[in-house]
Amino acid sequence: MSGDTRKPFPGTDSTAAEAGPDNAGAARLWRDLNEDHTVANGPSSPGGTAPSAAAMLDRRRFLQLAGGSLALAGLAGCSRPPPQTILPYVKTPENMVPGQPLFYASALPLEGYARGVLVETAMGRPTKVEGNPDHPASQGGTDIYAQAAVLELWDPDRSRGILHDGQPATWEALLTALGEHRQRLQSRDGEGLALVTDTVTSPSLAARIQGLLERYPQARWYHPRPAGEAEALAASEVAFGAPLVPRLHLDEAAVVLCLDGDPLGPGPDQVAHARAFSRARHPDAARFLRLYAAEATPSLTGAMAEHRLALRHGQVQVLARHVAHGLGLDAPGPEAPGLPRAWLEAVLQDLRDAGPRALVVAGARQPEAVHRLACASNAHLGGVGTTVDYAPAAAATASPHAGGLAELATALGAQTIDLLLVLDGNPVYQAPADLGLEQAVGQAGTVVHVGLYQDETAAVSTWHVPAAHSLEAWSDLRATDGTASIVQPAIAPLYGGRTPAELLAALEEADPPGAYDMVRGHWREAMAVDDFEAAWQQALRQGVVADTASAARDVALAADWRRGLADPAPASTGLDLVFRPDATVHDGSFANNAWLQELPKPFTRITWENAVLMAPATAKRLGIEDGDVVRVELDGRSLEGPAWRLPGQDPDTLTLSLGYGRRRAGRVGSAIGFDANRLRTAASPWTAGGATLAARGGG
Amino acid sequence: MAQIFRRSADWLLKLVVAGGVLAVVAVALAWRGYVASQPPMGQPVKQPVPFSHKHHVKEVGLDCRYCHTAVETSSYAGIPPTTTCMTCHSQLFRTAPMLAPVRRSLAEGRSLGWNRVHLLADFVYFDHSIHLHQGVGCVTCHGPVDEMQLTYRAEPLTMRWCLECHREPERHLRPREHVFDMDWKPPRDQLSLGRELVARYGIDTSRLADCSVCHR
């Protein structure tokens, strides 16, 4: 960035020196680098080949077409209006006032966890999603995914019917096929049966899976590991003696240090964290929260930080060690010339002064050691119970029942799986490419996939069953704090969708119960109250099941908390890659949602595709301009995508976002952007070192 | 050289021209009638069941809100569900052939499809509840429904007609407690009553004829 005369990304202390003198103190604000006309290389279209709209259409031609369209539009007035009949209900649903919206409390999953919502329906059709003020993860607010859920529900590209080997089939045919499997499974203790789910927080589904695993002890359950969960549990197991996950209370904190953590970024707790953060930043608040952030690539949290440090992914652990050491814990770190001493001393001073009001947040994509150092620092500072507490993870998948997708690939390769049930998610697309899941799935005898779309996983499945959307299904979910919510449908399934629980029931029983009976039946036992009907109605009305939040555990730092603490990996030569879920289409599950595609991504304002994000200094060094197609190589694998300069990015780091390069997302989401999963490995899914970058054709 | 046309052809030409003009006018009028957005005023609209408001309101004495339940709370007055019909007709006229579609609707769970009598364009925002709360009676817009053997449109529902009242509401208002009263007659000094009601109900007449009141 040297020589440029732009304001640096807010809070980029370390890059301030590189950014050069500010433009004589002038308050010249900019939103991306190309708005600055002092930059010689202006914006160019990706690849420099796409003709611009202006070239195809001159002004005269445009006005001709516009005038013609306008004149022809008048013709619509020359016909009789379509005949209208009024179709009243045969029996009006309860509480329905024609013409008035009706709200139902429900919950929508993100990464498997519940966010409480109120679903607005107009005469029986869901039209809008609002936050549920009574739900801890919503507090009346919603995130972009909840706002876009309505479009997902009505998406005409959703799967509309059961497929068997790509041909339309019936539910009865599937029941027959599953019945044959059932007989074989019963005789062999379930050997050869494998379940794949996403993160499961649904108490009723978890109980059903548990029952299945007890009945079929040889059956296996696989699920992708959500970022940070296993690391947080392992860290707390050593530090506190129990596998727990941290729950942040940003509104109780006076000083927060985020070690690559992004509590304000997308995730099931985003809204709750944002609420707490805004309370802590209110001018009238008792404490005005001060935020430090160290991260390789700009995040929403980094953007809100007063003091932000751009740091390579691996250096974050070095920083965590220095912080822990500086606080008085026995964790000396290696000498790190990359760490600015003044920054570190300021953080330490502030953390020490804040004491129990301080909070250290470990990034979900950082290794276990960072999580453990954060646990130790928080315990040492005395913030446990105030700014953070530790509780068991709400997800049933958090306890290690089986394996992740790597173990699934191994089992598939060994040809030990007869019947593979993919109950949720799209593992064939979402798994790191080195697992080769697309080919491996073919090794299973029969694959049954339940999904909203006929996606990459459906394409390699024997059976595909359309899933019921969360707005049209009976289910239940837990929030990250354990609070359970009943998911109630706002409309009957549009395309005969089924829930994962319904498919499991179909495997277990010849005459499977419906989703409603299963959910209600589960809670009739789980609530264990005298008047179940009243409690059930209350849970539906409120959107939360009373008294289901998990209590925080009393924890104390174990004396041998350093046991087996991994040393930071030596910095690799070449460029680091960091992989992030896309800011709008997430891991690709929202790829076919045009509202989310159209939503500009934070910092870059890119829509409808992803880009190889790099620091301006890196781009300058390699002679790359915005929009140039570049080739990223890592261990013999490569991908091509447009480059984009991102101020605040660490100069040795490239950011690749997931969720693009979908092949079978639908008419909206297919064949746009590049698939970053091609460079990911199961061993290190969130970062990789030693990548090379070259302009296309140059290498 | 002989004349091609005789003298009388002059008349024929005039007749053809006049006929052509008339034909164009007639076709235009017929077309306009054909594409009219509303069924003709004063003519009953054909319905699946020849429902008589006169019988149910005047003779039986049902209140409007027995069927049009949402009229006080919603933009839409509400057409009764089949079950409302069956509250009485499960006991009365149980075998009347006229009511066969109603029984079939309940048995098959299919809606009765009523043809629209009052059709406002989609670009007009209309709310029943606010009109009732500000003292506009049912009869003011819907005419003597209690006299209608078969339901027809009694008022033009044009923009000009709406504006007549929105500009001078005092000419048409009645006390709130009489909005459902089919027999209420305006007093001789309607204007002074109307002005008093405008004040009492807090109607802001200066904004009432703004475009955005109806075209939102």
CSV table of C-alpha atoms in Angstrom, one decimal, chain A residues 266-531:
chain,number,residue,atom,x,y,z
A,266,PRO,CA,-22.6,-14.8,10.6
A,267,GLY,CA,-23.6,-17.7,12.8
A,268,PRO,CA,-26.4,-18.9,15.1
A,269,ASP,CA,-25.4,-16.4,17.8
A,270,GLN,CA,-24.8,-13.4,15.5
A,271,VAL,CA,-28.0,-11.5,16.5
A,272,ALA,CA,-27.6,-12.2,20.2
A,273,HIS,CA,-24.0,-11.1,20.1
A,274,ALA,CA,-24.8,-8.0,18.1
A,275,ARG,CA,-27.4,-7.1,20.7
A,276,ALA,CA,-25.1,-7.6,23.5
A,277,PHE,CA,-22.3,-5.7,21.8
A,278,SER,CA,-24.6,-2.7,21.0
A,279,ARG,CA,-25.7,-2.6,24.7
A,280,ALA,CA,-22.0,-2.6,25.7
A,281,ARG,CA,-21.3,0.2,23.2
A,282,HIS,CA,-24.2,2.4,24.2
A,283,PRO,CA,-23.1,5.8,25.4
A,284,ASP,CA,-25.2,5.3,28.6
A,285,ALA,CA,-23.6,1.9,29.3
A,286,ALA,CA,-21.8,1.5,32.6
A,287,ARG,CA,-18.7,0.3,30.7
A,288,PHE,CA,-17.9,1.3,27.1
A,289,LEU,CA,-16.6,-1.9,25.6
A,290,ARG,CA,-13.2,-1.7,24.1
A,291,LEU,CA,-12.5,-4.3,21.4
A,292,TYR,CA,-9.2,-5.7,20.2
A,293,ALA,CA,-9.1,-8.0,17.2
A,294,ALA,CA,-6.3,-9.9,15.6
A,295,GLU,CA,-7.1,-11.7,12.4
A,296,ALA,CA,-5.8,-12.6,9.0
A,297,THR,CA,-8.8,-11.4,7.0
A,298,PRO,CA,-11.2,-8.6,7.8
A,299,SER,CA,-14.3,-9.8,9.7
A,300,LEU,CA,-17.4,-7.9,10.9
A,301,THR,CA,-15.9,-8.0,14.4
A,302,GLY,CA,-12.6,-6.7,13.2
A,303,ALA,CA,-14.4,-3.8,11.5
A,304,MET,CA,-15.9,-2.9,14.9
A,305,ALA,CA,-12.6,-3.1,16.8
A,306,GLU,CA,-10.8,0.0,18.0
A,307,HIS,CA,-7.5,-1.8,17.6
A,308,ARG,CA,-7.2,-4.3,14.9
A,309,LEU,CA,-4.1,-6.3,14.0
A,310,ALA,CA,-3.7,-8.0,10.6
A,311,LEU,CA,-2.0,-11.3,11.5
A,312,ARG,CA,-1.3,-14.5,9.7
A,313,HIS,CA,-3.5,-17.4,10.7
A,314,GLY,CA,-0.6,-19.2,12.4
A,315,GLN,CA,0.6,-16.1,14.2
A,316,VAL,CA,-2.6,-15.9,16.2
A,317,GLN,CA,-1.5,-18.7,18.4
A,318,VAL,CA,1.8,-16.9,19.0
A,319,LEU,CA,-0.2,-13.9,20.0
A,320,ALA,CA,-2.4,-16.0,22.3
A,321,ARG,CA,0.7,-17.4,24.0
A,322,HIS,CA,2.2,-14.0,24.5
A,323,VAL,CA,-1.1,-12.7,25.9
A,324,ALA,CA,-1.4,-15.7,28.3
A,325,HIS,CA,2.2,-15.3,29.3
A,326,GLY,CA,1.9,-11.6,29.8
A,327,LEU,CA,-1.1,-12.1,32.0
A,328,GLY,CA,1.0,-14.3,34.3
A,329,LEU,CA,0.3,-17.7,33.0
A,330,ASP,CA,3.1,-20.2,32.3
A,331,ALA,CA,2.9,-20.2,28.6
A,332,PRO,CA,6.0,-18.6,27.0
A,333,GLY,CA,5.7,-18.2,23.3
A,334,PRO,CA,8.4,-18.2,20.7
A,335,GLU,CA,9.9,-14.9,19.9
A,336,ALA,CA,7.7,-13.3,17.4
A,337,PRO,CA,9.2,-10.3,15.6
A,338,GLY,CA,5.9,-10.0,13.7
A,339,LEU,CA,4.0,-9.0,16.8
A,340,PRO,CA,4.0,-5.3,17.4
A,341,ARG,CA,5.2,-4.8,21.0
A,342,ALA,CA,3.2,-1.6,21.6
A,343,TRP,CA,0.0,-3.3,20.5
A,344,LEU,CA,0.6,-6.3,22.7
A,345,GLU,CA,1.5,-4.2,25.7
A,346,ALA,CA,-1.6,-2.1,25.3
A,347,VAL,CA,-3.8,-5.2,25.1
A,348,LEU,CA,-2.2,-6.7,28.2
A,349,GLN,CA,-2.5,-3.5,30.2
A,350,ASP,CA,-6.2,-3.2,29.2
A,351,LEU,CA,-6.9,-6.9,30.0
A,352,ARG,CA,-5.2,-6.7,33.4
A,353,ASP,CA,-7.0,-3.5,34.3
A,354,ALA,CA,-10.4,-5.0,33.3
A,355,GLY,CA,-9.7,-8.2,35.3
A,356,PRO,CA,-13.0,-10.0,35.6
A,357,ARG,CA,-14.5,-7.7,33.0
A,358,ALA,CA,-12.1,-8.9,30.4
A,359,LEU,CA,-12.8,-11.5,27.8
A,360,VAL,CA,-10.6,-13.4,25.4
A,361,VAL,CA,-12.4,-15.0,22.4
A,362,ALA,CA,-10.8,-17.8,20.5
A,363,GLY,CA,-11.6,-18.0,16.8
A,364,ALA,CA,-13.6,-21.0,15.7
A,365,ARG,CA,-11.1,-21.8,12.9
A,366,GLN,CA,-8.1,-21.7,15.2
A,367,PRO,CA,-6.4,-24.8,16.5
A,368,GLU,CA,-7.2,-26.4,19.9
A,369,ALA,CA,-4.2,-24.6,21.5
A,370,VAL,CA,-5.7,-21.2,20.9
A,371,HIS,CA,-9.0,-22.3,22.5
A,372,ARG,CA,-7.1,-23.6,25.5
A,373,LEU,CA,-5.1,-20.5,25.9
A,374,ALA,CA,-8.3,-18.5,25.8
A,375,CYS,CA,-9.9,-20.7,28.4
A,376,ALA,CA,-6.8,-20.3,30.6
A,377,SER,CA,-6.6,-16.5,30.1
A,378,ASN,CA,-10.3,-16.1,30.9
A,379,ALA,CA,-10.0,-18.2,34.0
A,380,HIS,CA,-6.9,-16.4,35.1
A,381,LEU,CA,-8.5,-13.0,34.5
A,382,GLY,CA,-11.5,-14.0,36.6
A,383,GLY,CA,-14.1,-13.4,33.8
A,384,VAL,CA,-15.6,-16.9,33.9
A,385,GLY,CA,-19.1,-16.4,35.2
A,386,THR,CA,-19.2,-12.8,34.2
A,387,THR,CA,-18.0,-12.2,30.7
A,388,VAL,CA,-18.1,-15.8,29.6
A,389,ASP,CA,-19.5,-19.0,31.0
A,390,TYR,CA,-18.9,-22.6,30.0
A,391,ALA,CA,-21.7,-25.1,29.4
A,392,PRO,CA,-22.1,-28.4,27.5
A,393,ALA,CA,-22.7,-28.0,23.8
A,394,ALA,CA,-26.3,-28.1,22.8
A,395,ALA,CA,-25.8,-30.2,19.8
A,396,ALA,CA,-26.3,-34.0,20.1
A,397,THR,CA,-23.5,-34.3,17.5
A,398,ALA,CA,-21.1,-32.6,19.8
A,399,SER,CA,-20.4,-35.8,21.8
A,400,PRO,CA,-18.3,-38.1,19.6
A,401,HIS,CA,-20.7,-40.8,18.5
A,402,ALA,CA,-18.9,-41.6,15.3
A,403,GLY,CA,-16.8,-39.8,12.9
A,404,GLY,CA,-16.7,-36.9,10.6
A,405,LEU,CA,-16.7,-36.9,6.9
A,406,ALA,CA,-13.1,-38.2,6.7
A,407,GLU,CA,-14.2,-41.4,8.6
A,408,LEU,CA,-17.1,-41.7,6.3
A,409,ALA,CA,-14.9,-41.6,3.3
A,410,THR,CA,-12.7,-44.3,4.8
A,411,ALA,CA,-15.7,-46.5,5.6
A,412,LEU,CA,-17.1,-45.9,2.0
A,413,GLY,CA,-13.7,-46.8,0.6
A,414,ALA,CA,-13.6,-50.0,2.6
A,415,GLN,CA,-17.0,-50.9,1.1
A,416,THR,CA,-18.5,-51.6,4.5
A,417,ILE,CA,-21.6,-49.5,4.0
A,418,ASP,CA,-24.8,-51.1,2.5
A,419,LEU,CA,-27.2,-48.4,3.2
A,420,LEU,CA,-26.2,-44.8,3.6
A,421,LEU,CA,-28.8,-42.3,4.8
A,422,VAL,CA,-27.9,-38.7,4.1
A,423,LEU,CA,-30.5,-37.0,6.3
A,424,ASP,CA,-29.5,-33.4,5.8
A,425,GLY,CA,-27.0,-31.3,4.1
A,426,ASN,CA,-25.0,-31.7,0.9
A,427,PRO,CA,-21.8,-33.5,1.9
A,428,VAL,CA,-20.7,-34.2,-1.6
A,429,TYR,CA,-20.3,-30.5,-2.3
A,430,GLN,CA,-19.4,-29.3,1.2
A,431,ALA,CA,-16.7,-31.9,2.0
A,432,PRO,CA,-13.0,-31.0,1.2
A,433,ALA,CA,-12.2,-32.3,-2.2
A,434,ASP,CA,-9.3,-34.5,-1.0
A,435,LEU,CA,-11.9,-36.9,0.5
A,436,GLY,CA,-13.2,-37.7,-3.0
A,437,LEU,CA,-16.7,-38.2,-1.5
A,438,GLU,CA,-18.4,-37.8,-4.9
A,439,GLN,CA,-16.8,-41.0,-6.1
A,440,ALA,CA,-16.7,-42.7,-2.7
A,441,VAL,CA,-20.5,-42.4,-2.2
A,442,GLY,CA,-20.9,-44.7,-5.2
A,443,GLN,CA,-19.2,-47.5,-3.2
A,444,ALA,CA,-22.2,-47.7,-0.8
A,445,GLY,CA,-24.9,-50.2,-1.8
A,446,THR,CA,-27.9,-47.8,-1.5
A,447,VAL,CA,-27.8,-44.1,-0.8
A,448,VAL,CA,-30.9,-42.3,0.4
A,449,HIS,CA,-30.7,-38.5,0.4
A,450,VAL,CA,-33.1,-36.1,2.0
A,451,GLY,CA,-32.6,-32.6,0.8
A,452,LEU,CA,-34.3,-29.4,-0.2
A,453,TYR,CA,-32.7,-29.5,-3.7
A,454,GLN,CA,-31.6,-32.1,-6.2
A,455,ASP,CA,-28.1,-31.1,-5.5
A,456,GLU,CA,-24.6,-32.7,-5.9
A,457,THR,CA,-25.4,-35.3,-3.3
A,458,ALA,CA,-28.8,-36.2,-4.8
A,459,ALA,CA,-27.0,-36.7,-8.1
A,460,VAL,CA,-25.0,-39.6,-6.7
A,461,SER,CA,-27.7,-41.0,-4.5
A,462,THR,CA,-29.9,-44.0,-5.3
A,463,TRP,CA,-32.9,-42.4,-3.7
A,464,HIS,CA,-33.6,-38.7,-3.3
A,465,VAL,CA,-36.4,-37.5,-1.1
A,466,PRO,CA,-37.5,-33.9,-1.1
A,467,ALA,CA,-37.0,-32.4,2.4
A,468,ALA,CA,-39.7,-30.4,4.1
A,469,HIS,CA,-38.5,-26.8,4.6
A,470,SER,CA,-38.3,-25.6,8.2
A,471,LEU,CA,-41.3,-23.3,7.5
A,472,GLU,CA,-43.4,-26.3,6.5
A,473,ALA,CA,-42.4,-29.0,8.9
A,474,TRP,CA,-42.9,-30.2,12.4
A,475,SER,CA,-39.6,-30.4,14.2
A,476,ASP,CA,-37.7,-29.0,17.2
A,477,LEU,CA,-34.3,-27.4,17.6
A,478,ARG,CA,-32.0,-26.1,20.3
A,479,ALA,CA,-30.3,-22.8,20.4
A,480,THR,CA,-26.6,-22.6,21.3
A,481,ASP,CA,-27.5,-22.0,25.0
A,482,GLY,CA,-29.6,-25.2,25.0
A,483,THR,CA,-33.0,-23.5,24.8
A,484,ALA,CA,-35.4,-25.8,22.9
A,485,SER,CA,-38.0,-24.5,20.4
A,486,ILE,CA,-40.7,-26.3,18.6
A,487,VAL,CA,-40.5,-25.8,14.9
A,488,GLN,CA,-44.1,-25.5,13.7
A,489,PRO,CA,-45.1,-25.3,10.1
A,490,ALA,CA,-46.7,-22.2,8.7
A,491,ILE,CA,-47.9,-24.0,5.6
A,492,ALA,CA,-48.3,-27.7,4.5
A,493,PRO,CA,-45.3,-29.1,2.6
A,494,LEU,CA,-45.5,-27.6,-0.9
A,495,TYR,CA,-43.8,-30.6,-2.6
A,496,GLY,CA,-44.6,-33.4,-0.2
A,497,GLY,CA,-41.4,-32.9,1.7
A,498,ARG,CA,-40.3,-35.2,4.5
A,499,THR,CA,-38.2,-34.4,7.6
A,500,PRO,CA,-35.1,-36.4,8.5
A,501,ALA,CA,-37.0,-37.9,11.4
A,502,GLU,CA,-39.8,-39.2,9.1
A,503,LEU,CA,-37.2,-40.9,6.9
A,504,LEU,CA,-35.6,-42.6,9.9
A,505,ALA,CA,-39.0,-43.7,11.1
A,506,ALA,CA,-39.6,-45.1,7.6
A,507,LEU,CA,-36.5,-47.2,8.0
A,508,GLU,CA,-37.6,-48.5,11.4
A,509,GLU,CA,-41.3,-49.1,11.0
A,510,ALA,CA,-43.5,-50.4,8.2
A,511,ASP,CA,-46.1,-47.8,9.1
A,512,PRO,CA,-44.1,-44.7,10.1
A,513,PRO,CA,-45.7,-42.0,12.2
A,514,GLY,CA,-45.9,-38.4,10.9
A,515,ALA,CA,-43.5,-35.7,12.0
A,516,TYR,CA,-46.1,-34.0,14.2
A,517,ASP,CA,-46.8,-37.2,16.2
A,518,MET,CA,-43.1,-37.8,16.6
A,519,VAL,CA,-42.3,-34.3,17.9
A,520,ARG,CA,-45.3,-34.1,20.1
A,521,GLY,CA,-44.7,-37.6,21.4
A,522,HIS,CA,-41.1,-36.8,22.3
A,523,TRP,CA,-42.1,-33.7,24.2
A,524,ARG,CA,-45.0,-35.5,26.0
A,525,GLU,CA,-42.3,-37.6,27.6
A,526,ALA,CA,-39.6,-34.9,27.9
A,527,MET,CA,-41.7,-32.3,29.5
A,528,ALA,CA,-43.1,-34.7,32.1
A,529,VAL,CA,-45.8,-32.3,33.3
A,530,ASP,CA,-49.3,-33.0,34.5
A,531,ASP,CA,-51.0,-30.8,32.0
